[in-house]
Amino acid sequence: MRRLFPVTDQTVTDQTVADPAGHPADEGSAAPGARERSSDGHGGGLDGHEWSLDEIADAYAYPEPRPGEPVPWLRANMVSTLDGAAQHEGRSQPISNATDMRVFGTLRALADVVIVGAETVRQEQYRPARARAEFARRREAAGQGAAPAIAIVSAALDLDFSLPLFTSPLVPTLILTGAAAAADRVAAAEKAGARVVTAGDGMGVEPARAVRALAGLGHTRLLTEGGPRLLGQLVAAGVLDELCLTVSPMLTAGGAQRIAGGPAVAVPQRFALVSLLEEDGFLYSRYRKA
C-alpha cells in the first residue's frame, strides 16, 4: 500500500509538501489524519510494503476527544466500483479484496459500535463482532470493551433472533427502532438478549436521535457499514462526519445500488479529502465533513 495523499497528524503551514511522485503540492496544504510514521519509526507504506494492522489503525484513528463531554463521531465505511455500484448480486464481497477487508476489520476494531441496517444484516448474513488480540491493548487503552457492539436500525424488527448475532455476541446486540414499533417484536428481541433503544417517535429511527442515544450509552466512536438506504438517511440528516470509501477497480454495469440511496439532499454536502492510499488499483480514501 502506498500513499497518494498525505496521512499526517500535523497541519503543514510552513513547508511545501511533495507527493510520492516528487511533484510539489501547494504550499500550506496538508491533511489531518493519523501518524506519518509507523510504530517502528519508519515511514509506512510509501515503498509499497504491506502495512501492519497498527499502521492501518494509526492511519484511520478517530479524532482525539475534546476535553469535557465526549462528542460522538460517525464514520461510514463503504466500497464502490468505478461505475458506482455498491454491491454485485446483492453483496459487497465480490467487489472487495483482501486489503479492503483488512481495513474493514481495523475500522471495526477502532469503533465502540457498528451501526447497520436490517436489510444489510439479512443480505450480508451479519455475525457478531469478534475480539481480536491484535487490537486488545489499543482498545483497553481507549477504555473500550473487547469488541464493538452491533446496532441494527430496524422499524419492523423483522429479524431472525436465532442467529449468532443474538445468541452468541460478545457484547449484547442493540436494536435502534421507533417508539411505535410492535410490542410483540420488541419483546421477542429483548427475550433473545438484544437491547432495544428507542430513537424515534414513530415507526422509524431519526438519525440524529440515534446518534445521541448511542452517545448516551457511552458509544462515541461510531461506525456505519450501511447499507445504502441507511447511509442515505444519515447523509440527509447531516449527521455523517466521515466517509471511508474504497474505490474498487471494477465495472459491473447493471442496476446495483450506489453507496447512498433515498431522496437527494437539497444542497450537495462538501467533504474534504483527508488521505488517499492505493494498492493493486484499489483506492482507500478518507473524507471528512468540510
XYZ file of C-alpha atoms in Angstrom:
290
model
C 0.000 0.000 0.000
C 1.299 3.467 -0.811
C 0.204 6.983 -0.032
C -1.149 9.160 -2.782
C -2.182 11.923 -0.396
C -0.537 12.672 2.950
C -1.540 10.846 6.104
C -0.264 13.042 8.916
C -1.068 14.346 12.393
C 0.125 17.853 11.739
C -1.324 20.541 9.506
C 1.614 21.721 7.434
C 1.729 25.503 7.261
C 5.362 26.368 6.705
C 6.720 23.978 4.124
C 5.980 22.602 0.710
C 4.722 19.031 0.636
C 5.828 16.749 -2.159
C 3.661 13.905 -3.272
C 5.106 10.359 -3.604
C 5.940 11.031 -7.261
C 8.022 14.042 -6.275
C 5.689 16.753 -7.573
C 5.336 19.684 -5.166
C 1.916 20.404 -3.737
C 0.570 23.832 -2.909
C 2.385 25.468 -0.033
C 0.483 25.095 3.206
C -1.554 22.101 2.031
C -1.973 19.259 4.467
C -4.320 16.569 5.653
C -5.393 15.804 9.203
C -5.247 12.110 9.984
C -3.009 9.600 11.674
C 0.701 9.356 12.288
C 3.135 9.952 9.434
C 5.497 7.285 10.739
C 4.834 3.713 11.666
C 5.350 2.263 15.124
C 8.932 1.276 14.282
C 9.815 4.848 13.343
C 9.915 4.361 9.587
C 7.583 5.924 7.074
C 4.742 3.492 6.437
C 3.534 2.399 3.029
C 5.461 4.743 0.741
C 7.617 1.882 -0.524
C 4.657 -0.392 -1.165
C 5.301 -2.752 1.750
C 2.347 -4.492 3.388
C 1.135 -2.238 6.160
C 0.828 -3.712 9.618
C -2.524 -3.576 11.374
C -1.044 -0.980 13.739
C -0.126 1.246 10.791
C -3.620 0.922 9.350
C -5.142 1.661 12.759
C -2.955 4.757 13.113
C -3.945 5.952 9.635
C -7.653 5.577 10.466
C -7.577 6.794 14.068
C -10.642 8.618 15.361
C -10.163 12.279 16.248
C -8.919 12.825 19.787
C -11.877 13.543 22.089
C -12.224 17.114 23.266
C -11.983 17.982 26.967
C -15.236 17.653 28.830
C -18.179 15.702 27.490
C -17.078 13.482 24.581
C -18.669 14.301 21.231
C -19.797 11.362 19.035
C -18.024 10.920 15.701
C -19.865 8.969 12.996
C -17.900 7.490 10.127
C -19.110 5.290 7.289
C -17.140 2.546 5.589
C -18.279 1.612 2.092
C -16.943 0.144 -1.146
C -17.896 1.172 -4.688
C -16.931 0.096 -8.192
C -15.716 2.562 -10.803
C -19.239 2.789 -12.193
C -20.803 3.447 -8.798
C -22.095 0.012 -7.762
C -22.046 -0.657 -4.022
C -22.919 -4.316 -4.492
C -22.855 -7.153 -7.003
C -25.761 -9.576 -6.856
C -26.806 -8.048 -3.548
C -23.475 -8.347 -1.730
C -20.379 -6.171 -1.355
C -17.870 -9.036 -1.089
C -17.474 -9.590 -4.872
C -16.214 -6.008 -5.359
C -13.876 -6.070 -2.352
C -10.406 -7.555 -1.850
C -8.152 -8.767 0.959
C -6.750 -5.327 1.821
C -10.215 -3.793 1.847
C -11.212 -6.472 4.339
C -8.159 -5.637 6.490
C -9.276 -2.002 6.525
C -12.846 -3.165 7.240
C -11.656 -5.216 10.220
C -9.455 -2.408 11.505
C -12.270 0.141 11.366
C -14.440 -2.247 13.364
C -11.658 -2.722 15.893
C -11.453 1.051 16.436
C -15.215 1.529 16.922
C -17.404 1.409 20.009
C -20.412 0.357 17.971
C -21.170 -0.658 14.376
C -24.484 0.675 13.041
C -26.102 -1.319 10.261
C -29.480 -1.508 8.545
C -31.719 -4.536 8.983
C -31.713 -5.348 5.253
C -27.915 -5.389 5.222
C -27.961 -7.745 8.218
C -30.130 -10.092 6.194
C -28.270 -9.725 2.865
C -24.732 -9.909 4.246
C -25.519 -12.556 6.881
C -24.077 -10.437 9.668
C -22.346 -12.056 12.595
C -21.258 -10.563 15.931
C -18.049 -8.534 16.004
C -15.218 -10.605 17.441
C -12.445 -9.791 19.842
C -9.074 -9.567 18.113
C -5.864 -9.994 20.057
C -4.028 -7.598 17.712
C -6.192 -4.713 18.941
C -6.705 -5.727 22.588
C -4.123 -3.324 24.018
C -5.309 -0.442 21.844
C -8.939 -0.969 22.874
C -8.031 -1.266 26.544
C -6.044 1.988 26.396
C -9.074 3.693 24.821
C -11.379 2.421 27.561
C -13.228 0.098 25.189
C -14.501 -3.426 25.675
C -13.148 -6.457 23.849
C -15.288 -5.897 20.733
C -17.730 -3.328 19.362
C -21.447 -3.788 19.725
C -23.601 -4.198 16.620
C -26.533 -1.761 16.471
C -29.255 -2.698 13.975
C -31.569 0.004 12.643
C -34.992 -1.544 12.173
C -38.546 -0.179 12.218
C -40.344 -3.534 11.991
C -37.784 -5.655 13.925
C -38.184 -8.267 11.187
C -35.097 -10.141 12.313
C -34.143 -13.773 12.895
C -33.423 -13.878 16.610
C -31.952 -17.384 16.349
C -28.866 -16.060 14.519
C -25.463 -15.808 16.281
C -25.844 -12.014 16.242
C -28.369 -12.550 19.050
C -27.458 -15.933 20.523
C -23.684 -15.567 20.937
C -22.391 -11.972 20.764
C -19.516 -10.870 22.986
C -21.445 -7.641 23.548
C -25.274 -7.598 23.543
C -26.645 -6.556 20.171
C -28.523 -3.253 20.103
C -31.654 -2.573 18.056
C -32.480 1.029 17.210
C -36.166 1.476 16.489
C -39.081 3.853 16.879
C -41.476 4.260 19.787
C -44.307 2.815 17.662
C -42.536 -0.492 16.999
C -44.736 -3.555 17.529
C -44.690 -4.548 21.191
C -44.504 -8.284 20.428
C -41.401 -7.795 18.249
C -39.758 -5.644 20.923
C -40.499 -8.355 23.486
C -39.082 -11.049 21.188
C -35.897 -9.026 20.681
C -35.423 -8.485 24.390
C -36.112 -12.155 25.108
C -33.346 -13.003 22.607
C -30.921 -10.865 24.627
C -30.905 -7.731 22.472
C -31.150 -4.261 23.950
C -33.862 -2.221 22.246
C -33.145 1.511 22.073
C -35.897 3.969 21.127
C -34.614 6.587 18.668
C -37.764 7.953 17.061
C -41.337 8.913 17.921
C -42.982 6.909 15.134
C -42.142 3.609 13.465
C -38.793 4.698 12.076
C -35.487 5.881 13.503
C -34.434 9.532 13.496
C -30.693 9.567 12.650
C -29.714 12.469 14.927
C -31.618 10.927 17.798
C -29.949 7.554 17.174
C -26.501 9.176 17.387
C -27.444 10.902 20.646
C -28.889 7.686 22.080
C -25.718 5.745 21.331
C -23.572 8.511 22.805
C -25.763 8.353 25.902
C -24.793 4.703 26.245
C -21.124 5.694 26.110
C -20.621 4.908 22.417
C -18.923 7.917 20.808
C -16.731 6.182 18.190
C -19.467 5.283 15.746
C -19.106 3.291 12.533
C -21.781 2.508 9.972
C -21.398 -0.095 7.255
C -24.645 0.814 5.529
C -26.404 -0.367 3.607
C -27.123 2.326 1.031
C -30.576 3.168 2.353
C -29.298 3.736 5.889
C -26.305 5.740 4.693
C -28.629 7.908 2.592
C -30.702 8.657 5.689
C -27.597 9.595 7.675
C -26.374 11.867 4.877
C -29.775 13.538 4.534
C -29.876 14.172 8.289
C -26.414 15.760 8.221
C -25.025 13.508 10.962
C -22.240 11.815 8.977
C -18.813 13.166 9.976
C -16.540 10.997 7.836
C -16.638 8.651 4.854
C -14.064 5.905 4.366
C -14.598 4.817 0.771
C -12.804 2.047 -1.072
C -12.925 2.520 -4.841
C -12.735 -0.879 -6.490
C -11.123 -1.027 -9.977
C -14.088 -2.957 -11.348
C -17.034 -2.298 -13.654
C -20.315 -4.124 -13.109
C -23.000 -2.209 -15.070
C -26.500 -3.339 -14.137
C -28.806 -1.670 -11.659
C -26.899 -2.116 -8.391
C -27.410 0.455 -5.645
C -24.979 3.302 -5.049
C -23.377 3.602 -1.611
C -26.137 6.003 -0.508
C -29.799 5.820 -1.544
C -33.034 7.609 -0.823
C -34.120 11.159 -1.642
C -31.481 13.663 -2.740
C -30.347 16.376 -0.327
C -31.391 19.927 -1.194
C -27.784 21.131 -1.408
C -24.830 18.778 -2.070
C -22.686 18.381 1.039
C -18.979 19.143 0.674
C -16.441 16.790 2.271
C -12.661 17.322 2.395
C -10.076 14.705 1.456
C -8.065 13.540 4.477
C -5.964 10.772 2.980
C -5.715 8.512 -0.047
C -3.950 5.149 -0.174
C -3.513 2.785 -3.112
C -2.771 -0.895 -3.583
C -3.260 -3.085 -6.649
C -5.505 -0.473 -8.268
C -7.820 -0.160 -5.259
C -8.065 3.322 -3.716
C -8.682 3.712 0.015
C -9.938 7.219 0.742
C -10.993 9.179 3.811
C -13.175 12.262 3.594
C -14.362 14.466 6.450
C -17.209 16.930 6.597
C -15.781 20.250 5.383
